[in-house]
Each structure stands twice: as structure tokens, then as C-alpha cells.
JSON list of C-alpha atoms in Angstrom, two decimals:
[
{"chain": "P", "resi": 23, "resn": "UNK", "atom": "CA", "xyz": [126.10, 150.38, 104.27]},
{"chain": "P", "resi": 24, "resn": "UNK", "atom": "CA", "xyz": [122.35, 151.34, 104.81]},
{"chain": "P", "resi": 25, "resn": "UNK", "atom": "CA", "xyz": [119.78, 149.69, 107.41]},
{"chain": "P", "resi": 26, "resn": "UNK", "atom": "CA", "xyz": [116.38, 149.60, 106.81]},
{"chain": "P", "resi": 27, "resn": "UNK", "atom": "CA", "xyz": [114.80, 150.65, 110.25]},
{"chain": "P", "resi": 28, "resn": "UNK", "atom": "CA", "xyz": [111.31, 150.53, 110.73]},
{"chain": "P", "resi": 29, "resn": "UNK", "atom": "CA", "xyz": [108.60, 153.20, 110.55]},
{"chain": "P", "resi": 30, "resn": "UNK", "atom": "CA", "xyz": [106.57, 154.13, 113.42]},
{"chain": "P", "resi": 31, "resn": "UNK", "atom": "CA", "xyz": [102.64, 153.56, 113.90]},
{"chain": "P", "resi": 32, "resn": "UNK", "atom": "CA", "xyz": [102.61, 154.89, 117.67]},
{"chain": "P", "resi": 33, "resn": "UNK", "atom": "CA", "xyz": [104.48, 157.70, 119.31]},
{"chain": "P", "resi": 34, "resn": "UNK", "atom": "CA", "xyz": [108.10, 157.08, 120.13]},
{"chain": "P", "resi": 35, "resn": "UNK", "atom": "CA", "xyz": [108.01, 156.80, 124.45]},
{"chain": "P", "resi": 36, "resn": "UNK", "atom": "CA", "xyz": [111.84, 156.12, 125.12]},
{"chain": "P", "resi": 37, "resn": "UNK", "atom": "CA", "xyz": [110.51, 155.58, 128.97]},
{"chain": "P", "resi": 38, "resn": "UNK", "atom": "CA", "xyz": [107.82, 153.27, 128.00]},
{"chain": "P", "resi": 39, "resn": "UNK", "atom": "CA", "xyz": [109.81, 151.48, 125.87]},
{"chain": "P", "resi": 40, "resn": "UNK", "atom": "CA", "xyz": [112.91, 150.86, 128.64]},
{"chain": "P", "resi": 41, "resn": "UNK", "atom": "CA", "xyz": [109.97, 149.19, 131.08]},
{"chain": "P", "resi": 42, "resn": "UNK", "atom": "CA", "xyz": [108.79, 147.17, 128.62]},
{"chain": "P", "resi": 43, "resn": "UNK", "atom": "CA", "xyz": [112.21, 145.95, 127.86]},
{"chain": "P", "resi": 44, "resn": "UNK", "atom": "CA", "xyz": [112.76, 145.39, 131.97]},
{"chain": "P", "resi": 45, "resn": "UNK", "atom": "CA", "xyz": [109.68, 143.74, 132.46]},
{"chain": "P", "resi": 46, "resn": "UNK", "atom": "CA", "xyz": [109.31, 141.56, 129.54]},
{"chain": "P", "resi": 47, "resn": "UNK", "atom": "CA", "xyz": [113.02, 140.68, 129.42]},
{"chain": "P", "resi": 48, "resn": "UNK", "atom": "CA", "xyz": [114.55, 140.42, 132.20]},
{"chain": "P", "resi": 49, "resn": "UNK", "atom": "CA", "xyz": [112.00, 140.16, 134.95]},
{"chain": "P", "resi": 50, "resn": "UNK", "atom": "CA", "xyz": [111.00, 136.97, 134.29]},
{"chain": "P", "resi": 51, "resn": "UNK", "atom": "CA", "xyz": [114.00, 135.41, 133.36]},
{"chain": "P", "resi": 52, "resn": "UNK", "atom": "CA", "xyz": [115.71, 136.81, 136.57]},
{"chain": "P", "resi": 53, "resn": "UNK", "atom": "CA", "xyz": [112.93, 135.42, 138.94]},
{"chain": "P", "resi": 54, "resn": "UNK", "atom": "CA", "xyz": [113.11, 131.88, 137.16]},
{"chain": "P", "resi": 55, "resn": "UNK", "atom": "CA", "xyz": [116.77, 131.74, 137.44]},
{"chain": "P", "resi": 56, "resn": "UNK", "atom": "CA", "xyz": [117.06, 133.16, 141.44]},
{"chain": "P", "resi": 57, "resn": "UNK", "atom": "CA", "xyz": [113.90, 130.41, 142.33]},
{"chain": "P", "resi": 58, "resn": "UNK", "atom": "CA", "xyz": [110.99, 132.95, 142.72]},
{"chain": "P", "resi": 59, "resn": "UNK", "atom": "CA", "xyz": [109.25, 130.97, 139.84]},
{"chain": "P", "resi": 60, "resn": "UNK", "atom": "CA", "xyz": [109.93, 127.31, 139.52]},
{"chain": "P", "resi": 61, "resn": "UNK", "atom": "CA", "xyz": [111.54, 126.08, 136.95]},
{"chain": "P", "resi": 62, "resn": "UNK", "atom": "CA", "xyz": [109.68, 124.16, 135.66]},
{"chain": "P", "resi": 63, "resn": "UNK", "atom": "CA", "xyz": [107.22, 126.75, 135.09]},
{"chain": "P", "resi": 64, "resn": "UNK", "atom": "CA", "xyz": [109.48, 128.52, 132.88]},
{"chain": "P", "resi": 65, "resn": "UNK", "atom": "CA", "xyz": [108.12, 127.93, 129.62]},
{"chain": "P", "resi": 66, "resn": "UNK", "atom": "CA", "xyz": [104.44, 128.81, 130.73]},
{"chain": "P", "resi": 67, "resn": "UNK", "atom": "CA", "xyz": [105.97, 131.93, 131.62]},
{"chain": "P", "resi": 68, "resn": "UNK", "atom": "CA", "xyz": [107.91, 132.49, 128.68]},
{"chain": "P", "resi": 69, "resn": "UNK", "atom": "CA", "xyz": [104.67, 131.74, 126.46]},
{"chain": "P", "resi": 70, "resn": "UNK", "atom": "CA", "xyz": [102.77, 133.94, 128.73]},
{"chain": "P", "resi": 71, "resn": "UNK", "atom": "CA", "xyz": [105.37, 136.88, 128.07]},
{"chain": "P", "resi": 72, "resn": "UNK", "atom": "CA", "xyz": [105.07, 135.93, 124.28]},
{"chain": "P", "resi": 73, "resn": "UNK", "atom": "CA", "xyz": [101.41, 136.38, 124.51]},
{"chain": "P", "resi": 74, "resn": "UNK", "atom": "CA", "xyz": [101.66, 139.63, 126.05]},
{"chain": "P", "resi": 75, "resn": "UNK", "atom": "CA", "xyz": [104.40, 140.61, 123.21]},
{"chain": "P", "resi": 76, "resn": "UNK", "atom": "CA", "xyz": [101.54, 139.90, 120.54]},
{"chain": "P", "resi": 77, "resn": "UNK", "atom": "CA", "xyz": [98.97, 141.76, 122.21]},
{"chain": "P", "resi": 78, "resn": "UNK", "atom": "CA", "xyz": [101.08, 144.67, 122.89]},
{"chain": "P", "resi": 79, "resn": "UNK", "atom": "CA", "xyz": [101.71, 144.66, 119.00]},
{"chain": "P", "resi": 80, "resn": "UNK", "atom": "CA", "xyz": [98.03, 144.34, 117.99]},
{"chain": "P", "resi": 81, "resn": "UNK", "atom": "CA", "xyz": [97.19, 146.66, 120.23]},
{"chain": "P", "resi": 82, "resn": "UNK", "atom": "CA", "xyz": [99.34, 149.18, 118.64]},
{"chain": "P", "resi": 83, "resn": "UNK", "atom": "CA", "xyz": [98.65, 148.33, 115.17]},
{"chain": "P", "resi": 84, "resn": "UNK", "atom": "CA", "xyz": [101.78, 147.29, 114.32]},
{"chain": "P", "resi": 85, "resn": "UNK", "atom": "CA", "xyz": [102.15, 147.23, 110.27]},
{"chain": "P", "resi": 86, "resn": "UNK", "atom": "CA", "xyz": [104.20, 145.22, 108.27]},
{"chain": "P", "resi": 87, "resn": "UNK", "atom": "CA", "xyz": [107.19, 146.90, 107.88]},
{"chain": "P", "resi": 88, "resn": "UNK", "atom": "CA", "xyz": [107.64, 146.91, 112.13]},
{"chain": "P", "resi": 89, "resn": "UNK", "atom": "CA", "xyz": [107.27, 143.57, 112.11]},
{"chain": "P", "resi": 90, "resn": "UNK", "atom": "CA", "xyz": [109.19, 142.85, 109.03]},
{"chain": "P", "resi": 91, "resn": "UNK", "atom": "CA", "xyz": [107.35, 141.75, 107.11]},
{"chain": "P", "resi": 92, "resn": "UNK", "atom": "CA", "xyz": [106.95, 144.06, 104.03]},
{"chain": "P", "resi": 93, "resn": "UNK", "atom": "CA", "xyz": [109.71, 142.69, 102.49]},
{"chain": "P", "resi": 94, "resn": "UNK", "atom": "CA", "xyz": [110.21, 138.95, 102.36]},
{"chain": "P", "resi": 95, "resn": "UNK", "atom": "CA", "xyz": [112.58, 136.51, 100.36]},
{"chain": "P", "resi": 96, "resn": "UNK", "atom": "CA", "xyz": [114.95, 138.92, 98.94]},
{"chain": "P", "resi": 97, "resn": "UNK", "atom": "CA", "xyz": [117.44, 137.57, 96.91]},
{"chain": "P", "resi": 98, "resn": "UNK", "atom": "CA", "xyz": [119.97, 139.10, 98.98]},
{"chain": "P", "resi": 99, "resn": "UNK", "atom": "CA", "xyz": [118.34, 138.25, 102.39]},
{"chain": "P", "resi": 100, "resn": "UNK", "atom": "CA", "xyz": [118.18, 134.59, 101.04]},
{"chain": "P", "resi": 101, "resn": "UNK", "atom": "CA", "xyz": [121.59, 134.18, 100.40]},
{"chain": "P", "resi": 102, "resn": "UNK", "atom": "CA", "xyz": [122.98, 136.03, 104.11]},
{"chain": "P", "resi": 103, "resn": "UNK", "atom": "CA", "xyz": [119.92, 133.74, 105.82]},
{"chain": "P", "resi": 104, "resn": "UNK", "atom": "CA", "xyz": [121.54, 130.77, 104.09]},
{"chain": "P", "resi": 105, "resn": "UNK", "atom": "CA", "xyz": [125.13, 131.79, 104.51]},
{"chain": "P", "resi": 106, "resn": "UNK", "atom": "CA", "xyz": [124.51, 132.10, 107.98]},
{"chain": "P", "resi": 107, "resn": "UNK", "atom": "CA", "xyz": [122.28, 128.76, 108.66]},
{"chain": "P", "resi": 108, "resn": "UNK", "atom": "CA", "xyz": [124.96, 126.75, 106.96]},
{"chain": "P", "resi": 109, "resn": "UNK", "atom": "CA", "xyz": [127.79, 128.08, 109.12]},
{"chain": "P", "resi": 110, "resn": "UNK", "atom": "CA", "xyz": [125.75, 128.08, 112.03]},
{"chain": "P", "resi": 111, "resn": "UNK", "atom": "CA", "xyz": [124.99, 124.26, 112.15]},
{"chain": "P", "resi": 112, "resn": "UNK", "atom": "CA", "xyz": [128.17, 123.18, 111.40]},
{"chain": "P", "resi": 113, "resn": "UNK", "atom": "CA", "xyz": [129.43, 125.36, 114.65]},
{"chain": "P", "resi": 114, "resn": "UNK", "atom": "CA", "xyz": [126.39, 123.80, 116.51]},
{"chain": "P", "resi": 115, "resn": "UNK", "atom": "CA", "xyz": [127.26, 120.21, 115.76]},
{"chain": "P", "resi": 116, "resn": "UNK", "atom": "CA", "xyz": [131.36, 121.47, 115.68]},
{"chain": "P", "resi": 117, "resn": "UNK", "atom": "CA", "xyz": [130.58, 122.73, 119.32]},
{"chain": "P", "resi": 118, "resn": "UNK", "atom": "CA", "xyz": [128.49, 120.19, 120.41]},
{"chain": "P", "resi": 119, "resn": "UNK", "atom": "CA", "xyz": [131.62, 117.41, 119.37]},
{"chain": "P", "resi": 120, "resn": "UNK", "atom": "CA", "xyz": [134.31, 119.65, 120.93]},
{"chain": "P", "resi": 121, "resn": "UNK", "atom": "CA", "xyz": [132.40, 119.73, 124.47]},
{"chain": "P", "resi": 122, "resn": "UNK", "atom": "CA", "xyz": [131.30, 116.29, 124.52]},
{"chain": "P", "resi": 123, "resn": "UNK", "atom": "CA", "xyz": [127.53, 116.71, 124.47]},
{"chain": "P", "resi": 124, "resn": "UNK", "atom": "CA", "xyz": [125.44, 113.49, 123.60]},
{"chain": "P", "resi": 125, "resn": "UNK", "atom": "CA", "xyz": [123.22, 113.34, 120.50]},
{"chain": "P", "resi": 126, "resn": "UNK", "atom": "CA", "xyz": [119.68, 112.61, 121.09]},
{"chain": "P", "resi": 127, "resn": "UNK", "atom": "CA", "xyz": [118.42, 109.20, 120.11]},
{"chain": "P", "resi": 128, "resn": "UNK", "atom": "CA", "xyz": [116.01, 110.40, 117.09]},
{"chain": "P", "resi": 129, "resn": "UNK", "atom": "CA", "xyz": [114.39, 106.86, 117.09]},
{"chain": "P", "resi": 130, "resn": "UNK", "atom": "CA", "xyz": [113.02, 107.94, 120.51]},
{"chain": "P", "resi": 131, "resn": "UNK", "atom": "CA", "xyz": [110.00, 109.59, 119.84]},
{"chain": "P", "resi": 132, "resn": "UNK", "atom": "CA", "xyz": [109.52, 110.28, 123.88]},
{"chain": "P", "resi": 133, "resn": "UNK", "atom": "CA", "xyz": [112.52, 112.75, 123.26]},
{"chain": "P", "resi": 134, "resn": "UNK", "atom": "CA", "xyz": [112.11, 113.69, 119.41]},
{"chain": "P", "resi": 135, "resn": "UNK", "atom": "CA", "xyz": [108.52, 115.20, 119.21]},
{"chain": "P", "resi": 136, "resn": "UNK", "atom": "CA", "xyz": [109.82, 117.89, 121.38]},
{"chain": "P", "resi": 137, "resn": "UNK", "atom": "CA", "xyz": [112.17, 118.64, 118.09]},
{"chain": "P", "resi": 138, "resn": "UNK", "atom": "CA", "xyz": [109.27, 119.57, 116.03]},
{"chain": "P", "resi": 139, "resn": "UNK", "atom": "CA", "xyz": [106.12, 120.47, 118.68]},
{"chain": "P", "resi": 140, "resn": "UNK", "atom": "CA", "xyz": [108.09, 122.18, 121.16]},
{"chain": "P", "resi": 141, "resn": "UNK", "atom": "CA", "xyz": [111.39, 123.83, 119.96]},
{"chain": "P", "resi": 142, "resn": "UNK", "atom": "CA", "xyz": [110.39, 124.99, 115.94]},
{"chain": "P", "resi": 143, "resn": "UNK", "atom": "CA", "xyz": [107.26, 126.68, 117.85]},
{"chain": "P", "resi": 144, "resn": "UNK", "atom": "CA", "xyz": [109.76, 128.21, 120.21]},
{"chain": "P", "resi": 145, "resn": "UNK", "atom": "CA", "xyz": [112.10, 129.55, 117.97]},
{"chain": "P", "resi": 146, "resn": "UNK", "atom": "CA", "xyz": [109.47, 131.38, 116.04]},
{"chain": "P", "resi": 147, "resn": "UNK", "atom": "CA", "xyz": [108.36, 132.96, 119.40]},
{"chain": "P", "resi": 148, "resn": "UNK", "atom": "CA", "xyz": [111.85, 134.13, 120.16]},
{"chain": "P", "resi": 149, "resn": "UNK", "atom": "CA", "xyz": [112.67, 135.71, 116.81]},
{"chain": "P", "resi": 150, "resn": "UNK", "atom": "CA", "xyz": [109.16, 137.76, 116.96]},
{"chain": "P", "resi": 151, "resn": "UNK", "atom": "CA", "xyz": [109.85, 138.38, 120.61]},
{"chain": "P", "resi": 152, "resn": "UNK", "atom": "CA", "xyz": [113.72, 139.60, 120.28]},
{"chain": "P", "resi": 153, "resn": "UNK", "atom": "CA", "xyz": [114.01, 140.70, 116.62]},
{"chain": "P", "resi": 154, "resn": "UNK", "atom": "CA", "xyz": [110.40, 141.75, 115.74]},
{"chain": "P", "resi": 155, "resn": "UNK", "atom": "CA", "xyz": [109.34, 143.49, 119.16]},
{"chain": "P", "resi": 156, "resn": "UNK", "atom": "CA", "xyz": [112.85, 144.38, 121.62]},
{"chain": "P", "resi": 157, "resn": "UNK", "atom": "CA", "xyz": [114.36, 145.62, 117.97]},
{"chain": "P", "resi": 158, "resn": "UNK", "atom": "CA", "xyz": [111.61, 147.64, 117.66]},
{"chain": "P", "resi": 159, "resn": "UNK", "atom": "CA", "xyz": [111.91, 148.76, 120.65]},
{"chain": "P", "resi": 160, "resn": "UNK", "atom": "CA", "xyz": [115.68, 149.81, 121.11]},
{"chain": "P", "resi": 161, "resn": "UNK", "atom": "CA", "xyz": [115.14, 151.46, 118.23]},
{"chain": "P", "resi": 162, "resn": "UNK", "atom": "CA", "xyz": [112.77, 153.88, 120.44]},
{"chain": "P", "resi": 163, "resn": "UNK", "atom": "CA", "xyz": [115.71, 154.19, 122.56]},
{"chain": "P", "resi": 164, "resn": "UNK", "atom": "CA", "xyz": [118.83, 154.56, 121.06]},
{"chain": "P", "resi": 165, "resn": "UNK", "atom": "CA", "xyz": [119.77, 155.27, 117.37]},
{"chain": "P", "resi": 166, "resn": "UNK", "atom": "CA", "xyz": [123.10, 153.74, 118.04]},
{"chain": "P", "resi": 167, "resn": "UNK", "atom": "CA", "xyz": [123.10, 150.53, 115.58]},
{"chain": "P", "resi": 168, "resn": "UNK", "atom": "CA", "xyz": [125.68, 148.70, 117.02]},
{"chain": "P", "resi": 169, "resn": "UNK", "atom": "CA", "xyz": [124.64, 149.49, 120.97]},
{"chain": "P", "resi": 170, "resn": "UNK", "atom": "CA", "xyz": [121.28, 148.23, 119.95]},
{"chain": "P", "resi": 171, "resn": "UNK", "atom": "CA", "xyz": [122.65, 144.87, 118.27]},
{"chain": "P", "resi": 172, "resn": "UNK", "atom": "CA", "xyz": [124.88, 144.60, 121.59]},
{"chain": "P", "resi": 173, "resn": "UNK", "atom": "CA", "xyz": [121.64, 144.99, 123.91]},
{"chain": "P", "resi": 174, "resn": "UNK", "atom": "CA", "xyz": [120.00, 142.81, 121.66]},
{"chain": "P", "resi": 175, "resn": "UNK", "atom": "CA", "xyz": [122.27, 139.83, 121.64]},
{"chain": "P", "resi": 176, "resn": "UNK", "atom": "CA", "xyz": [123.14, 140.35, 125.49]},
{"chain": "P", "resi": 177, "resn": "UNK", "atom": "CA", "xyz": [119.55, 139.98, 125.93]},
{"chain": "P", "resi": 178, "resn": "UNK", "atom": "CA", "xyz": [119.30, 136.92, 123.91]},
{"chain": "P", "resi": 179, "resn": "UNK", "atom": "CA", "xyz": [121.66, 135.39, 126.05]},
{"chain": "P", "resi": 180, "resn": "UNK", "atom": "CA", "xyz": [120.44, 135.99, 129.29]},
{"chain": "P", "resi": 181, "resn": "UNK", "atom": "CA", "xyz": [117.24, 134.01, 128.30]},
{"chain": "P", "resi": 182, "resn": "UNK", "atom": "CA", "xyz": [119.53, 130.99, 127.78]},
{"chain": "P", "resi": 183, "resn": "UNK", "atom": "CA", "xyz": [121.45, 131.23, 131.71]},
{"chain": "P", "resi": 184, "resn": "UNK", "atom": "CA", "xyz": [117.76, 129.02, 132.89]},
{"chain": "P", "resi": 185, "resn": "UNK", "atom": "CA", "xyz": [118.80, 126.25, 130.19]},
{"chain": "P", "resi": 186, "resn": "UNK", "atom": "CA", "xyz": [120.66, 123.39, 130.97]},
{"chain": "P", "resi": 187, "resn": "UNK", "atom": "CA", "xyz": [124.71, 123.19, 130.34]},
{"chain": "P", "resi": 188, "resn": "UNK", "atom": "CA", "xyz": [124.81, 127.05, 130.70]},
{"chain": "P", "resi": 189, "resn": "UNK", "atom": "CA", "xyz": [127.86, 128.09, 131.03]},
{"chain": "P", "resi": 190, "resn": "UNK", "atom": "CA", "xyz": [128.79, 125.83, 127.90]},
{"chain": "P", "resi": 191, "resn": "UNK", "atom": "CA", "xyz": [125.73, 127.60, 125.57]},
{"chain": "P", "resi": 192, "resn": "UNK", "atom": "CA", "xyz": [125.78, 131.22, 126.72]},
{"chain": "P", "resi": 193, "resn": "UNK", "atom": "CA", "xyz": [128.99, 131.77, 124.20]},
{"chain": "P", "resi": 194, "resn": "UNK", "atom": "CA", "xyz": [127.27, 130.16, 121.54]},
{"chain": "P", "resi": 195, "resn": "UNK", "atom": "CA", "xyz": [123.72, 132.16, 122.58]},
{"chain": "P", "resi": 196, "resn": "UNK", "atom": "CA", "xyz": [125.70, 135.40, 122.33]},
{"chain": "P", "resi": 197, "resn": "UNK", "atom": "CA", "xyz": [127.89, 135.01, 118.95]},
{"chain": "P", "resi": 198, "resn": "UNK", "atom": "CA", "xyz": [124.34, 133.57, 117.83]},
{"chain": "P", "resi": 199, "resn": "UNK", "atom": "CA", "xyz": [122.31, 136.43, 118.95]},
{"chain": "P", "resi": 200, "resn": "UNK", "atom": "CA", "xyz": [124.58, 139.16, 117.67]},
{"chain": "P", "resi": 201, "resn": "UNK", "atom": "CA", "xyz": [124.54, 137.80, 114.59]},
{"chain": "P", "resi": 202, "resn": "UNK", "atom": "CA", "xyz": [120.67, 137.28, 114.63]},
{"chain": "P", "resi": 203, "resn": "UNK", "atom": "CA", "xyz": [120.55, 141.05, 115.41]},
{"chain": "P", "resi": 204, "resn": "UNK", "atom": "CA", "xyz": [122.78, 142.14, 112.98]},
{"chain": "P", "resi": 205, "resn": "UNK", "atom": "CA", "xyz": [121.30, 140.18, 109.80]},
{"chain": "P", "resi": 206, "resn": "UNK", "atom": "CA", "xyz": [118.23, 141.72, 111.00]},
{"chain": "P", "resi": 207, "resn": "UNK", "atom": "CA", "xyz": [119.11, 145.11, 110.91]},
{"chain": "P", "resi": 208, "resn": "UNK", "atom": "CA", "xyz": [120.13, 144.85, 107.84]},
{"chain": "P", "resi": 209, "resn": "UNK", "atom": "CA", "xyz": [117.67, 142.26, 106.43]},
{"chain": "P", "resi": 210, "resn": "UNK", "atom": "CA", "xyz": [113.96, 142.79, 108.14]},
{"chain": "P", "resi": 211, "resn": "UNK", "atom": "CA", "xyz": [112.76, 139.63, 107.17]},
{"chain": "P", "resi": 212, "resn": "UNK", "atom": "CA", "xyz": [110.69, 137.70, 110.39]},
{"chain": "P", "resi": 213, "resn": "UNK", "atom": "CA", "xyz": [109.74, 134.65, 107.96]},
{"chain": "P", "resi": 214, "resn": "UNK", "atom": "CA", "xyz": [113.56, 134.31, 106.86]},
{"chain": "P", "resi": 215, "resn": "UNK", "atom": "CA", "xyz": [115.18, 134.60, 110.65]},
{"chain": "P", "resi": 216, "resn": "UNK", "atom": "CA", "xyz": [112.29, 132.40, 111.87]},
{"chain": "P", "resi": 217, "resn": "UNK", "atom": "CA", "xyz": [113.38, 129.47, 109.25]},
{"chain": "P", "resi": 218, "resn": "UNK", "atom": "CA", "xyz": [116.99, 130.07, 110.65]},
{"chain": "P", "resi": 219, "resn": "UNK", "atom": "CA", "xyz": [116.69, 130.13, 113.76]},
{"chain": "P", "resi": 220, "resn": "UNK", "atom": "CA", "xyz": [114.29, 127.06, 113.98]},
{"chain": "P", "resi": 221, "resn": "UNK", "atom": "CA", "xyz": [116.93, 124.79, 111.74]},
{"chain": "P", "resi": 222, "resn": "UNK", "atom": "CA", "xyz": [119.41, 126.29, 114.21]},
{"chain": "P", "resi": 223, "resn": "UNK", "atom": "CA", "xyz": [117.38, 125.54, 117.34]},
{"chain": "P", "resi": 224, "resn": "UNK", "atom": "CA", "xyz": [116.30, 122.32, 115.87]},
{"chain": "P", "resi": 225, "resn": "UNK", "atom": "CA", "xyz": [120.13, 121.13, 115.05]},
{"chain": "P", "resi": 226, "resn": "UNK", "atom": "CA", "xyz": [121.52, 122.34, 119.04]},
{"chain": "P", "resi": 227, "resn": "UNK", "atom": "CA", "xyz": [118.28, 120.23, 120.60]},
{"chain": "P", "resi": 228, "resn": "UNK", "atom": "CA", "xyz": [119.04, 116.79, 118.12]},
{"chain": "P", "resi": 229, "resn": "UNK", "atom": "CA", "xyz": [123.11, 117.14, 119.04]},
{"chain": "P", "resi": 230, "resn": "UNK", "atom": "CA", "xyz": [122.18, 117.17, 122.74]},
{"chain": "P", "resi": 231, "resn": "UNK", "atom": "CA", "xyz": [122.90, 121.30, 123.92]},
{"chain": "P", "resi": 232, "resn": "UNK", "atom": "CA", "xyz": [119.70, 122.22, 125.13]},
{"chain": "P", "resi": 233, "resn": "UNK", "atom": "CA", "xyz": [118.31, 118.51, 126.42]}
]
């Protein structure tokens, strides 16, 4: 089976690539979680790291095809995007059932907006963040496809240890994230894994995981 891997605009730095990973990726998500940074200053940080992710990329000139975006709505891509948003909220709301977490009440608007103005904005940042730069970026330092998905999705899941109910979501973060890394791999497409991961995001927040 053949993966469609990126070109390179900038010189490969293995080095530079490995800090960038540290410090963008674990850093921040180590000081929130130990009490260094509050808390509740964890999203400003998280934006501000998602900011820096952007200008790293314009910096570099990052073309389409590193950010995958060269080729969007495949046929193919479609139907593994679906195949795997379908599954995936039924295991959310499956999960979500089995562990007893409570559904938001969506005729609170106090609680809903942050649905749509807060989480669909968040998941977009993530999937540019994880799969459109740290993919990227492994790829400068290994050529190892499946220790790069494994990085990847063990990444994605230490993000989630500084949300709420953690020890319940980190399994679901890390099947989640594999699978985000792997569909990528194969499938470079940011607009498709954005939709999915928003619908995804969107369905965990409504049936009460990450409140």
C-alpha cells in the first residue's frame, strides 16, 4: 500500500525538528498539567502555540502539498473520512453511555455556544497542529511509518491528560489519534480530517466527555 508523504520546501534539520516537537508539544502541556501555568490559562496557551505553528509554516513557505492540501475530496478519501466519522460517533456516544457521562442540555445556550465558537475552532487547530505540522515534522525524523503514526497519536493524547475525566478519555484520545494519523498518511487531506475531527469533537463535547 503506498503513502503519499510530503515534499520538502526547506532543508530537512532532524535536530531542529525534535525541539520543535519538545517545545511545541510537550512543554506546554507538561507545565499546565504539573501547575507551572494555571489551568485555566490553558487554552490561551494552546492558541498561542497554534499561532506560533502558523507562523513557523509561513515562514517556511510551506506549499500545498505539506499542508495537504493539493489534493482535496478524493473519492477515496471521502469514503475512509466518512467510514471513519460514522464509526467514530457511535463509539463517542457508545462510550459516553457505557461510562455514565451526562449529555449536555443543548437548550442551554450558556453551555452550547461553546459547541460551535469554541470546540469546531479547536478541532481545526489541532488537526493543522498534529497532522499538518508534527506529521510534517516526524517525517524529518524518522521514515518509519508506523513509529511516526505511534508518536503521533501518543502525542495526541498527552494533550488530552489537562482535560477533565482523563483517565476515562485518554483511551479514546489514543485509538482516536492513531487513527487520525493513519488516515492521514494515507489520505493528506487537512479540509477532510478537519470536518472529522470537528463532528467528532463536536459529538464527545454535546454527550458530556470533555465538559
Amino acid at each position: 500500500m503506498s503513502t503519499h508523504s510530503p515534499t520538502q520546501t526547506h532543508e530537512n534539520n532532524p535536530d531542529q525538528a525534535f525541539l520543535e516537537i519538545v517545545y511545541i508539544f510537550v512543554v506546554p502541556v507538561a507545565l499546565i498539567y504539573i501547575g507551572i501555568i494555571p489551568y485555566s490559562w490553558r487554552l490561551l496557551v494552546l492558541l498561542g502555540f497554534s499561532l506560533l505553528i502558523m507562523s513557523i509554516i509561513r515562514y517556511q513557505h510551506w506549499n500545498k502539498v505539506q499542508l495537504g492540501l493539493s489534493k482535496l475530496f478524493r473519492p477515496r478519501a471521502i469514503v475512509a473520512y466518512g467510514l471513519f466519522t460514522f464509526v467514530g460517533v457511535l463509539s463517542i456516544i457508545y462510550y459516553a453511555k457505557r461510562f455514565g457521562f451526562d449529555p449536555i442540555d443543548i437548550t442551554d445556550w450558556q453551555k452550547s455556544w461553546q459547541l460551535f465558537l469554541f470546540f469546531i475552532p479547536l478541532s481545526v487547530l489541532q488537526e493543522v497542529a498534529y497532522r499538518g505540522f508534527l506529521a510534517q515534522r516526524l517525517r524529518e525524523i524518522s521514515t518509519n511509518i508506523p513509529h511516526r503514526l505511534l508518536l503521533n497519536a501518543l502525542l495526541f493524547t498527552l494533550l488530552h491528560i489537562i482535560y477533565p475525566y482523563a483517565v476515562l478519555t485518554l483511551p479514546i484520545a489514543f485509538v482516536g489519534g492513531f487513527i487520525f494519523a493513519w488516515i492521514y498518511e494515507r489520505y493528506p487531506d487537512l479540509i477532510l480530517i478537519c470536518i472529522t475531527h470537528s463532528i467528532l469533537n463536536f459529538t464527545a463535547v454535546m454527550f458530556g466527555l470533555f465538559s
